[in-house]
mmCIF file with all atom_site columns, C-alpha atoms in Angstrom:
data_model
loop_
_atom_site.group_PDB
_atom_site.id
_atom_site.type_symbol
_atom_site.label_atom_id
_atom_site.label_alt_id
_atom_site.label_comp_id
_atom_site.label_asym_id
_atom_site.label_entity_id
_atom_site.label_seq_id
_atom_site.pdbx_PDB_ins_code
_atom_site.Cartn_x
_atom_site.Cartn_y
_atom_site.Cartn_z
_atom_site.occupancy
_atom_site.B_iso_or_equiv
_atom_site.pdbx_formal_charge
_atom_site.auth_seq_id
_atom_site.auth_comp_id
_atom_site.auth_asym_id
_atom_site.auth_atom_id
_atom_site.pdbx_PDB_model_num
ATOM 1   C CA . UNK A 1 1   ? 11.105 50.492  9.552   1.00 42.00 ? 1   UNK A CA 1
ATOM 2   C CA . UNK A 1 2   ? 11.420 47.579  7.393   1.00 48.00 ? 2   UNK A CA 1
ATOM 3   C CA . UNK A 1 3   ? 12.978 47.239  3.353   1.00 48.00 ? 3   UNK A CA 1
ATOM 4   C CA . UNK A 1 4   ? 11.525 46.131  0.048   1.00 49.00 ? 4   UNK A CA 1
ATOM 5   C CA . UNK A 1 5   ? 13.138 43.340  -1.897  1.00 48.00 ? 5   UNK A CA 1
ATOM 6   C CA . UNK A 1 6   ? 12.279 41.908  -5.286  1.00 49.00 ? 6   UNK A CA 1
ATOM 7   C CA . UNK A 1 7   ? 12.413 38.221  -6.104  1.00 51.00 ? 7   UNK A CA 1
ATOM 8   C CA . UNK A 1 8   ? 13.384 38.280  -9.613  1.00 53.00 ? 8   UNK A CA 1
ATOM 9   C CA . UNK A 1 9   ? 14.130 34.208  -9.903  1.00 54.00 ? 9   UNK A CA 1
ATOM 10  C CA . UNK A 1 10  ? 13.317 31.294  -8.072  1.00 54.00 ? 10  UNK A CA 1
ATOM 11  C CA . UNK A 1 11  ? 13.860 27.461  -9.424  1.00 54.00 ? 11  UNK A CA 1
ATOM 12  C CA . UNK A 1 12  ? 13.939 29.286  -12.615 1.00 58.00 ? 12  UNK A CA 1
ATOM 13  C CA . UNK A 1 13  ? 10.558 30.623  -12.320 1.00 58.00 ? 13  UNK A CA 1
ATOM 14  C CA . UNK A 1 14  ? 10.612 34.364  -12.960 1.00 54.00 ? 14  UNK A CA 1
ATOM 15  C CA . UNK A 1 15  ? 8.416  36.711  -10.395 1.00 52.00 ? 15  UNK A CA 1
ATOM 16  C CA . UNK A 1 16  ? 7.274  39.921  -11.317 1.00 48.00 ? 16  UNK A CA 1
ATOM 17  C CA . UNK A 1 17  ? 5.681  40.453  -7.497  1.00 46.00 ? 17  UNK A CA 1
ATOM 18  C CA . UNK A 1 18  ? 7.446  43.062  -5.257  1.00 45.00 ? 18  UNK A CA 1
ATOM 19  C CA . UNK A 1 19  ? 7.838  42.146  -1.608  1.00 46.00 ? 19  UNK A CA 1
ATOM 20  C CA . UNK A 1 20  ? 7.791  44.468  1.209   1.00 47.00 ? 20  UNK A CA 1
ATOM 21  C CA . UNK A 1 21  ? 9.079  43.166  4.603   1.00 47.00 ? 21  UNK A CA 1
ATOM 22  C CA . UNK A 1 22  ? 8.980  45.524  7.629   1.00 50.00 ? 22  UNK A CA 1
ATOM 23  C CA . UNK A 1 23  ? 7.726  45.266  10.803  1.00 51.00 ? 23  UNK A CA 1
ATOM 24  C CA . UNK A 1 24  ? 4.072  46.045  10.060  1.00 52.00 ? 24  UNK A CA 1
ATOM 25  C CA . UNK A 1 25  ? 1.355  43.039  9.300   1.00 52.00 ? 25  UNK A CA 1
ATOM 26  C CA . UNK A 1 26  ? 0.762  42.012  5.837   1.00 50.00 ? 26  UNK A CA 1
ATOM 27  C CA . UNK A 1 27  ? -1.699 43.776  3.895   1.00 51.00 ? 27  UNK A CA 1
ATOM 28  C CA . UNK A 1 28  ? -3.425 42.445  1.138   1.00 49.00 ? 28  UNK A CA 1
ATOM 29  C CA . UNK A 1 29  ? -1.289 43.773  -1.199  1.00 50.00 ? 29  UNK A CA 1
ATOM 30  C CA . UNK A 1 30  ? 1.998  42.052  -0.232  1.00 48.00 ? 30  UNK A CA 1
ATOM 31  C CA . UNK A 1 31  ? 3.375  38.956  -1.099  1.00 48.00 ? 31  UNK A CA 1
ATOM 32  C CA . UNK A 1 32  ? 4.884  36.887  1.427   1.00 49.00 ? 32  UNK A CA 1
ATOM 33  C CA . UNK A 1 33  ? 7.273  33.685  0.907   1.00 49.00 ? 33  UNK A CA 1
ATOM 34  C CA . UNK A 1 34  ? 8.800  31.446  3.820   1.00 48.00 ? 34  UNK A CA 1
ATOM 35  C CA . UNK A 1 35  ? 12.321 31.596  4.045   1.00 49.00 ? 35  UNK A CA 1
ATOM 36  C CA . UNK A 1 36  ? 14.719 28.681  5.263   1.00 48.00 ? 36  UNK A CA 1
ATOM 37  C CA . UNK A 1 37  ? 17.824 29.469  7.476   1.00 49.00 ? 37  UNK A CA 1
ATOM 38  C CA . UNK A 1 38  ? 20.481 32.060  5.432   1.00 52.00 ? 38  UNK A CA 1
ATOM 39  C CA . UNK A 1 39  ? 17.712 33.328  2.989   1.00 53.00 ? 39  UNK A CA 1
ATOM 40  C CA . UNK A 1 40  ? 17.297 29.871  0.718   1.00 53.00 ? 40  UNK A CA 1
ATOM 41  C CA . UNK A 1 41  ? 13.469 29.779  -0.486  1.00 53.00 ? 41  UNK A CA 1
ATOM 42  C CA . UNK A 1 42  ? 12.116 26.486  0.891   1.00 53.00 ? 42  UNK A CA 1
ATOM 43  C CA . UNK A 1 43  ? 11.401 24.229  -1.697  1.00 52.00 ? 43  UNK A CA 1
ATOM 44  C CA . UNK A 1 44  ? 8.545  21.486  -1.007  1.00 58.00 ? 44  UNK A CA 1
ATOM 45  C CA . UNK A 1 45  ? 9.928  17.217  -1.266  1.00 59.00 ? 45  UNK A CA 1
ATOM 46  C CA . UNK A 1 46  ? 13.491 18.062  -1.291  1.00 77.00 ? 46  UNK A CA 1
ATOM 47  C CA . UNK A 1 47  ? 14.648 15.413  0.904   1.00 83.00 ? 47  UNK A CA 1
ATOM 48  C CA . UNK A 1 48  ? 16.405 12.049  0.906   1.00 86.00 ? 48  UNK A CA 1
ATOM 49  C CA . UNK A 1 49  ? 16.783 9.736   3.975   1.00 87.00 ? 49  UNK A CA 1
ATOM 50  C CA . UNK A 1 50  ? 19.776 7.653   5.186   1.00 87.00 ? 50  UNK A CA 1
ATOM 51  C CA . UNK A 1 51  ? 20.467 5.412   7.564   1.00 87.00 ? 51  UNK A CA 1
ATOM 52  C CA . UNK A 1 52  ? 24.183 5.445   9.425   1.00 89.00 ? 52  UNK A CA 1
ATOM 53  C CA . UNK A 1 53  ? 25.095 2.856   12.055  1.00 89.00 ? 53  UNK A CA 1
ATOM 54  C CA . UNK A 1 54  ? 26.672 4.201   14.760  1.00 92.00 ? 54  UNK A CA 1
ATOM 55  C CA . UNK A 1 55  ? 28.693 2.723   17.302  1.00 91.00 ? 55  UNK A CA 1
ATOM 56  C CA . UNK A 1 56  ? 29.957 3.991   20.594  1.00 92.00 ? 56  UNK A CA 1
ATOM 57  C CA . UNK A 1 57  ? 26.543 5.121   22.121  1.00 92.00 ? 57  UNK A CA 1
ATOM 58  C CA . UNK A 1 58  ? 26.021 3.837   25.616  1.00 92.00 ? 58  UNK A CA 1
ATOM 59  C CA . UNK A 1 59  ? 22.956 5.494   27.160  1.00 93.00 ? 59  UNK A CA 1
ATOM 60  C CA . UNK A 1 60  ? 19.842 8.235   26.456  1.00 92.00 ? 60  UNK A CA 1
ATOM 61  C CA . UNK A 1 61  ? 22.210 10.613  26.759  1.00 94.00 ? 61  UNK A CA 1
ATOM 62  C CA . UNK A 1 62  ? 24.598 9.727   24.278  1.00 93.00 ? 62  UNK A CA 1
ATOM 63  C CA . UNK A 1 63  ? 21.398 9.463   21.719  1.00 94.00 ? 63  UNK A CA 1
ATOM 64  C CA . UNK A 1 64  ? 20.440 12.903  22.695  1.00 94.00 ? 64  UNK A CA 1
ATOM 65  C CA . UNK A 1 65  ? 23.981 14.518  22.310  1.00 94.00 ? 65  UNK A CA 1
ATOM 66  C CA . UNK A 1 66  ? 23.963 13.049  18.823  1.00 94.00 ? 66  UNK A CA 1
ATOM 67  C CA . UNK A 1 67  ? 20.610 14.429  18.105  1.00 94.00 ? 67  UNK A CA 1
ATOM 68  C CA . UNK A 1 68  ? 21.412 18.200  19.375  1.00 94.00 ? 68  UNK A CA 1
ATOM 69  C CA . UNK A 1 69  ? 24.037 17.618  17.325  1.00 94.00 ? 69  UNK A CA 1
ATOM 70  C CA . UNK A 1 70  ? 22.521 16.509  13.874  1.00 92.00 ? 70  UNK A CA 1
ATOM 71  C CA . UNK A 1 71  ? 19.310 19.446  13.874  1.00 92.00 ? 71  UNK A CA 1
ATOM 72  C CA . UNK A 1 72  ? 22.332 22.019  13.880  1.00 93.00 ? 72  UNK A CA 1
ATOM 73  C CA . UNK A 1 73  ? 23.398 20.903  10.729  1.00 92.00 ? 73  UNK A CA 1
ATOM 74  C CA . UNK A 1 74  ? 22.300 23.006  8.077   1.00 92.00 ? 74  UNK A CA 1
ATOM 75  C CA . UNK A 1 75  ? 20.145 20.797  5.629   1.00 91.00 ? 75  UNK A CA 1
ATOM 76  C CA . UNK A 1 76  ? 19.111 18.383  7.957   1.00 93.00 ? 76  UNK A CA 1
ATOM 77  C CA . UNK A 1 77  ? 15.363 18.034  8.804   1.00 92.00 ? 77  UNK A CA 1
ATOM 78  C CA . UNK A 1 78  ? 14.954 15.395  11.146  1.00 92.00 ? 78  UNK A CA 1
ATOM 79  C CA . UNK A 1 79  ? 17.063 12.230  12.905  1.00 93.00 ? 79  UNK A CA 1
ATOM 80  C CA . UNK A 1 80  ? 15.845 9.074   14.626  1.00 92.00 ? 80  UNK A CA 1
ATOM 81  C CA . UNK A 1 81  ? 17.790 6.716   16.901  1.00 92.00 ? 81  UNK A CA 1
ATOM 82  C CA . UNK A 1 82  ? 17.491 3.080   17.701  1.00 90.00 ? 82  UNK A CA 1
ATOM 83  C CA . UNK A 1 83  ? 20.222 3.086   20.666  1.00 89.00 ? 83  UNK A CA 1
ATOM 84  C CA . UNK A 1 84  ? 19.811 -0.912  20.984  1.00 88.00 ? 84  UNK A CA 1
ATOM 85  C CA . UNK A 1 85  ? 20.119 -1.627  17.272  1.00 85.00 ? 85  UNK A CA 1
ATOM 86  C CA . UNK A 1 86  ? 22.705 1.028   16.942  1.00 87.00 ? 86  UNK A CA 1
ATOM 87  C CA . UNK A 1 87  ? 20.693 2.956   13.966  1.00 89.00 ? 87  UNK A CA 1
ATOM 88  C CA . UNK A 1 88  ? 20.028 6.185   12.876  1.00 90.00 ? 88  UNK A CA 1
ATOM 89  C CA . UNK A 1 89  ? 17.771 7.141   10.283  1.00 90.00 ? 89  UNK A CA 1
ATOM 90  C CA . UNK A 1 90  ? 17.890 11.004  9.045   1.00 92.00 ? 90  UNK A CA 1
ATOM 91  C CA . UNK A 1 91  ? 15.940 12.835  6.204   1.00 92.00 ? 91  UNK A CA 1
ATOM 92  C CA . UNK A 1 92  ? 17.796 15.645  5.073   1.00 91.00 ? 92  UNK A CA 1
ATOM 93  C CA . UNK A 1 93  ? 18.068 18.030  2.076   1.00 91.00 ? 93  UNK A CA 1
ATOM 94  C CA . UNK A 1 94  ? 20.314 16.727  -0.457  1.00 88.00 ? 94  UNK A CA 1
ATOM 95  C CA . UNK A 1 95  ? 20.994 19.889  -2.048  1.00 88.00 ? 95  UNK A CA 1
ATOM 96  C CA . UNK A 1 96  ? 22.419 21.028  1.163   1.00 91.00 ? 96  UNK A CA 1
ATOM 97  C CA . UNK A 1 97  ? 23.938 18.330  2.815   1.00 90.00 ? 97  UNK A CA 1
ATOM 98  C CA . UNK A 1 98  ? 25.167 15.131  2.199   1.00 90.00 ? 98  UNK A CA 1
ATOM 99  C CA . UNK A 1 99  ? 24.711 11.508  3.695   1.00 89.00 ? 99  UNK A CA 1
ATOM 100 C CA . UNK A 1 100 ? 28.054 11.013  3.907   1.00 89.00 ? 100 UNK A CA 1
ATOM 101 C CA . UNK A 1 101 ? 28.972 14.775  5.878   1.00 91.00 ? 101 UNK A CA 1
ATOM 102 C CA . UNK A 1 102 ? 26.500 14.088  8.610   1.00 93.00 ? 102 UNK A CA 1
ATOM 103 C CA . UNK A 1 103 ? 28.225 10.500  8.671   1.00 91.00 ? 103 UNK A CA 1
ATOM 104 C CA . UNK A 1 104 ? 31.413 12.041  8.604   1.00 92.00 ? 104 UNK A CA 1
ATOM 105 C CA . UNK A 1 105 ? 29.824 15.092  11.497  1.00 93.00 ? 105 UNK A CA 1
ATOM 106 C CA . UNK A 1 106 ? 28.888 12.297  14.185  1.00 94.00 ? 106 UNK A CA 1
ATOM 107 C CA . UNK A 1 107 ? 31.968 10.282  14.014  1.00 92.00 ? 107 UNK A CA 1
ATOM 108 C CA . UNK A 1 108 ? 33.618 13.728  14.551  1.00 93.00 ? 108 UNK A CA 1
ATOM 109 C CA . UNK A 1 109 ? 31.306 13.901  17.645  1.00 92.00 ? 109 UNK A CA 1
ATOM 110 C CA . UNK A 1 110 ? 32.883 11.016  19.236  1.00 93.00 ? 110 UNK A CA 1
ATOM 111 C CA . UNK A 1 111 ? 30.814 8.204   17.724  1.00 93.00 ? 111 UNK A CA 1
ATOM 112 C CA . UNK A 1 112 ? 32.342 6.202   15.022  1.00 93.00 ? 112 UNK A CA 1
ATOM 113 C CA . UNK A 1 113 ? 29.517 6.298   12.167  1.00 91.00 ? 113 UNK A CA 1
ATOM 114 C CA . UNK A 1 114 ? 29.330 4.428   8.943   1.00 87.00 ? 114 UNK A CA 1
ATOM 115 C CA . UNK A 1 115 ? 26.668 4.471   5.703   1.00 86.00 ? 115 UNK A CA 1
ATOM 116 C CA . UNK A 1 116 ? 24.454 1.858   5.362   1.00 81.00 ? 116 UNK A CA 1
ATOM 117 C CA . UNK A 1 117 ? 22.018 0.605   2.423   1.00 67.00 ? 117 UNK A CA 1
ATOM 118 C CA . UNK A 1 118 ? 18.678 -0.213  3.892   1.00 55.00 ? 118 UNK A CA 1
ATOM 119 C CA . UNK A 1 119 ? 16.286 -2.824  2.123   1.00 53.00 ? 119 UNK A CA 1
ATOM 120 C CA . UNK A 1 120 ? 13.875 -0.495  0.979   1.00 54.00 ? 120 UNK A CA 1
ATOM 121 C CA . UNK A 1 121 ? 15.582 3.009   -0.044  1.00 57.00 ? 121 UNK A CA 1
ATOM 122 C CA . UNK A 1 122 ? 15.744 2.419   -4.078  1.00 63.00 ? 122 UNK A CA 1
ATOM 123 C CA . UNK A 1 123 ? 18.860 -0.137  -4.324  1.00 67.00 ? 123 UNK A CA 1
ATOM 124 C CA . UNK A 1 124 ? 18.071 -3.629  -5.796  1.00 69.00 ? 124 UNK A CA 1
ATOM 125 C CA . UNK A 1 125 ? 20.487 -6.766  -5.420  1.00 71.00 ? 125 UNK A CA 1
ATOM 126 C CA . UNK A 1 126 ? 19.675 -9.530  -7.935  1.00 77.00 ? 126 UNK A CA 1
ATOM 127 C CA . UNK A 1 127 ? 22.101 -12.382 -8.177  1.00 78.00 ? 127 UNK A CA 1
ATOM 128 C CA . UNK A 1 128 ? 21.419 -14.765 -11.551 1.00 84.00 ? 128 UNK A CA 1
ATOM 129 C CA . UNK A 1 129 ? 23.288 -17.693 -13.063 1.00 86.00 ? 129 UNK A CA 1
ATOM 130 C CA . UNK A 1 130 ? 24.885 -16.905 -16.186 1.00 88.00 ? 130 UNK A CA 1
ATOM 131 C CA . UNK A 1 131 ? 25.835 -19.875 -18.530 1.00 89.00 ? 131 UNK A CA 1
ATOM 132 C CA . UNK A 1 132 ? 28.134 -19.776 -21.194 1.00 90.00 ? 132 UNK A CA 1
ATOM 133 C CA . UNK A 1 133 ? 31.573 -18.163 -19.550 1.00 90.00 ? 133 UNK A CA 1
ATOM 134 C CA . UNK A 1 134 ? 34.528 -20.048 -20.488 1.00 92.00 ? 134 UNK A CA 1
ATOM 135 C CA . UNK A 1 135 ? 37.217 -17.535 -19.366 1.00 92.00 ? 135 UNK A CA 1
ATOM 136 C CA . UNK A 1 136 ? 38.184 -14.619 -17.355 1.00 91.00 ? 136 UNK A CA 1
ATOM 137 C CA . UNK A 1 137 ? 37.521 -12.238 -20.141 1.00 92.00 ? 137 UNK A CA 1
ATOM 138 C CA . UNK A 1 138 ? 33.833 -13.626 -20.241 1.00 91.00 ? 138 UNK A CA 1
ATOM 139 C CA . UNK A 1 139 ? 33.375 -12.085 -16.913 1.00 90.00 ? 139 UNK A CA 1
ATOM 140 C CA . UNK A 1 140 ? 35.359 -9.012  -17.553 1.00 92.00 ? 140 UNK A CA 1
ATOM 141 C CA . UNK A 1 141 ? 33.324 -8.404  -20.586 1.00 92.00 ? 141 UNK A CA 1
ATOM 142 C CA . UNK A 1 142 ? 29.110 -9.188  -18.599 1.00 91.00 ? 142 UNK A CA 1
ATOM 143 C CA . UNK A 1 143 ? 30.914 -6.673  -15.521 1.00 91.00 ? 143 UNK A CA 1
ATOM 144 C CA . UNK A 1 144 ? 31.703 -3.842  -17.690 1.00 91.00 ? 144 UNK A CA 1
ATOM 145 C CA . UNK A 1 145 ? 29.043 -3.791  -19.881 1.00 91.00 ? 145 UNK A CA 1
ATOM 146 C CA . UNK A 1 146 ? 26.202 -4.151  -17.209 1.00 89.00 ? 146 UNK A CA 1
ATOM 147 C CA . UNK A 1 147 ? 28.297 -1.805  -15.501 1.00 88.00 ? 147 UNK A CA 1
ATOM 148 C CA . UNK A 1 148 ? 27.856 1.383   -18.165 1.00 90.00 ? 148 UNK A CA 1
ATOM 149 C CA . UNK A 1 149 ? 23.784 0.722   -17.731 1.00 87.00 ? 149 UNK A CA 1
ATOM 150 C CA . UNK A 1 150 ? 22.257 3.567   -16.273 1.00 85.00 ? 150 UNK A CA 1
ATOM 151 C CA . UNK A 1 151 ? 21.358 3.192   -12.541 1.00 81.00 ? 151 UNK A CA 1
ATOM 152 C CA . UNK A 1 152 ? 23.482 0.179   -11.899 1.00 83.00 ? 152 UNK A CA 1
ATOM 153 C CA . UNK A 1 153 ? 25.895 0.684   -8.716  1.00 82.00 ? 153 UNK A CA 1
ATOM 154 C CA . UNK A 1 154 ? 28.200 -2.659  -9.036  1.00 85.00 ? 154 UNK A CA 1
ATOM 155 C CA . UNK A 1 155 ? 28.114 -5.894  -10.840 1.00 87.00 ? 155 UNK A CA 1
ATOM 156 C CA . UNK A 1 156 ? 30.391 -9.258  -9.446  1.00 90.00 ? 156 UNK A CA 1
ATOM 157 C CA . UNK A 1 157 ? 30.432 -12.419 -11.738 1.00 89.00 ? 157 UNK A CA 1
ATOM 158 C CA . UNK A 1 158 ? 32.259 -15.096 -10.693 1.00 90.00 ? 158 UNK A CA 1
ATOM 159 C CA . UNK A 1 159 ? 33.094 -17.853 -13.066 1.00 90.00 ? 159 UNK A CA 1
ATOM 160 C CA . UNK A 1 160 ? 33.963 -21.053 -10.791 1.00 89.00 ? 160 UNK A CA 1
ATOM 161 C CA . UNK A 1 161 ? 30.033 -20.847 -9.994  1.00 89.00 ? 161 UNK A CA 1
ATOM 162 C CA . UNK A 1 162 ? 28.332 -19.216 -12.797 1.00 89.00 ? 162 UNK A CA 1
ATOM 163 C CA . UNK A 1 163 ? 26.736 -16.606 -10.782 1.00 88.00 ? 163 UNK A CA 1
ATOM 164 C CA . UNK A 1 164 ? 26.571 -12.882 -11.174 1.00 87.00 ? 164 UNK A CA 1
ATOM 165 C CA . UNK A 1 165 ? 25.709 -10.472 -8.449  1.00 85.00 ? 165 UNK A CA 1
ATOM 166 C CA . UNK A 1 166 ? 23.878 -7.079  -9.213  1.00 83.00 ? 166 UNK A CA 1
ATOM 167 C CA . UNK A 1 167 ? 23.171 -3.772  -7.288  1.00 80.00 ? 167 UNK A CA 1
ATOM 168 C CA . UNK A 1 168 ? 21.243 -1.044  -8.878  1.00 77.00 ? 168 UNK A CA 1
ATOM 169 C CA . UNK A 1 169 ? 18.721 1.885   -8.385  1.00 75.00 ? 169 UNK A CA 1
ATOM 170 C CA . UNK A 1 170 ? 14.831 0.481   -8.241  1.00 65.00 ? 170 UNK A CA 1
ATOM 171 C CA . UNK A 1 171 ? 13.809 3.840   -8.965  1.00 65.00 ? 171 UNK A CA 1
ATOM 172 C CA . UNK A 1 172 ? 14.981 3.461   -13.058 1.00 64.00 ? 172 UNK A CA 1
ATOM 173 C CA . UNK A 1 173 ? 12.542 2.350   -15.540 1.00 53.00 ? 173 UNK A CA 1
ATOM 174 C CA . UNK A 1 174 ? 14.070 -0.893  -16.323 1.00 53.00 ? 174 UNK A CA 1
ATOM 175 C CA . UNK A 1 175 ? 11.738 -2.394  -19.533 1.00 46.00 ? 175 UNK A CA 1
#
């Protein structure tokens, strides 16, 4: 007893294969592709990592409650916790899931959890000196501008010390 299907699209590739799925073993001539939780094709490197700071855990126990927790959430793959430094660090499917949700899914738990930038995960900080501001509108005018570049997150000038502060994504070409 089993059914046929037909995968006419995936990622906008088109298939022209039919697939048979019963209970018998494959035979040569059927096609068979893994499937991932409510019938989602599994796509390969489709994952980001964050890392949350959680407070509130007290023991093994607490860690493990949170971890139960996290691998029932659909999207995410995998979850390490420092209990001592109060860390977690979780790769997940972005198309599924977002950082924020499982943030938002422990402190819901009982564990107050925020989103934190890690050296390392593709956001820069540069802080330069900028010469030449004479007014308020000078600093208005280097914020919003840098601001509209693709792949920059925030920009803070200040002009009592002629210093500009500057977050954006590593991962941009920046020539």
């Amino acid at each position: 007893m089993g059914f046929n299907s037909f995968v006419k699209e995936v990622n906008g590739m088109v298939y022209s294969t039919s697939i048979n799925l019963n209970n018998n073993p494959p035979d040569s001539g059927n096609v068979s592709l893994e499937l991932n939780g409510g019938g989602d094709v599994k796509k390969e490197n489709q994952t980001a990592k964050c890392f949350l700071h959680i407070t509130g855990m007290t023991c093994a126990s607490c860690v493990a409650a949170i971890e139960k927790h996290c691998k029932k959430l659909y999207g995410v793959n995998s979850i390490l916790i420092a209990l001592m430094a109060a860390k977690a660090e979780i790769t997940f499917d972005p198309d599924k899931i977002r950082a924020v949700d499982i943030a938002s899914s422990i402190s819901e738990l009982g564990f107050p959890t925020t989103l934190i930038e890690e050296p390392g995960t593709g956001e820069g900080e540069v802080e330069l000196k900028i010469a030449g501001m004479t007014c308020a509108s000078c600093v208005n005018k280097i914020e919003s501008t840098v601001k509209k570049l693709p792949g920059v997150h925030s920009a803070a000038v200040a002009l009592a010390t002629q210093r500009g502060k500057f977050k954006y994504d590593v991962r941009k070409n920046w020539h």
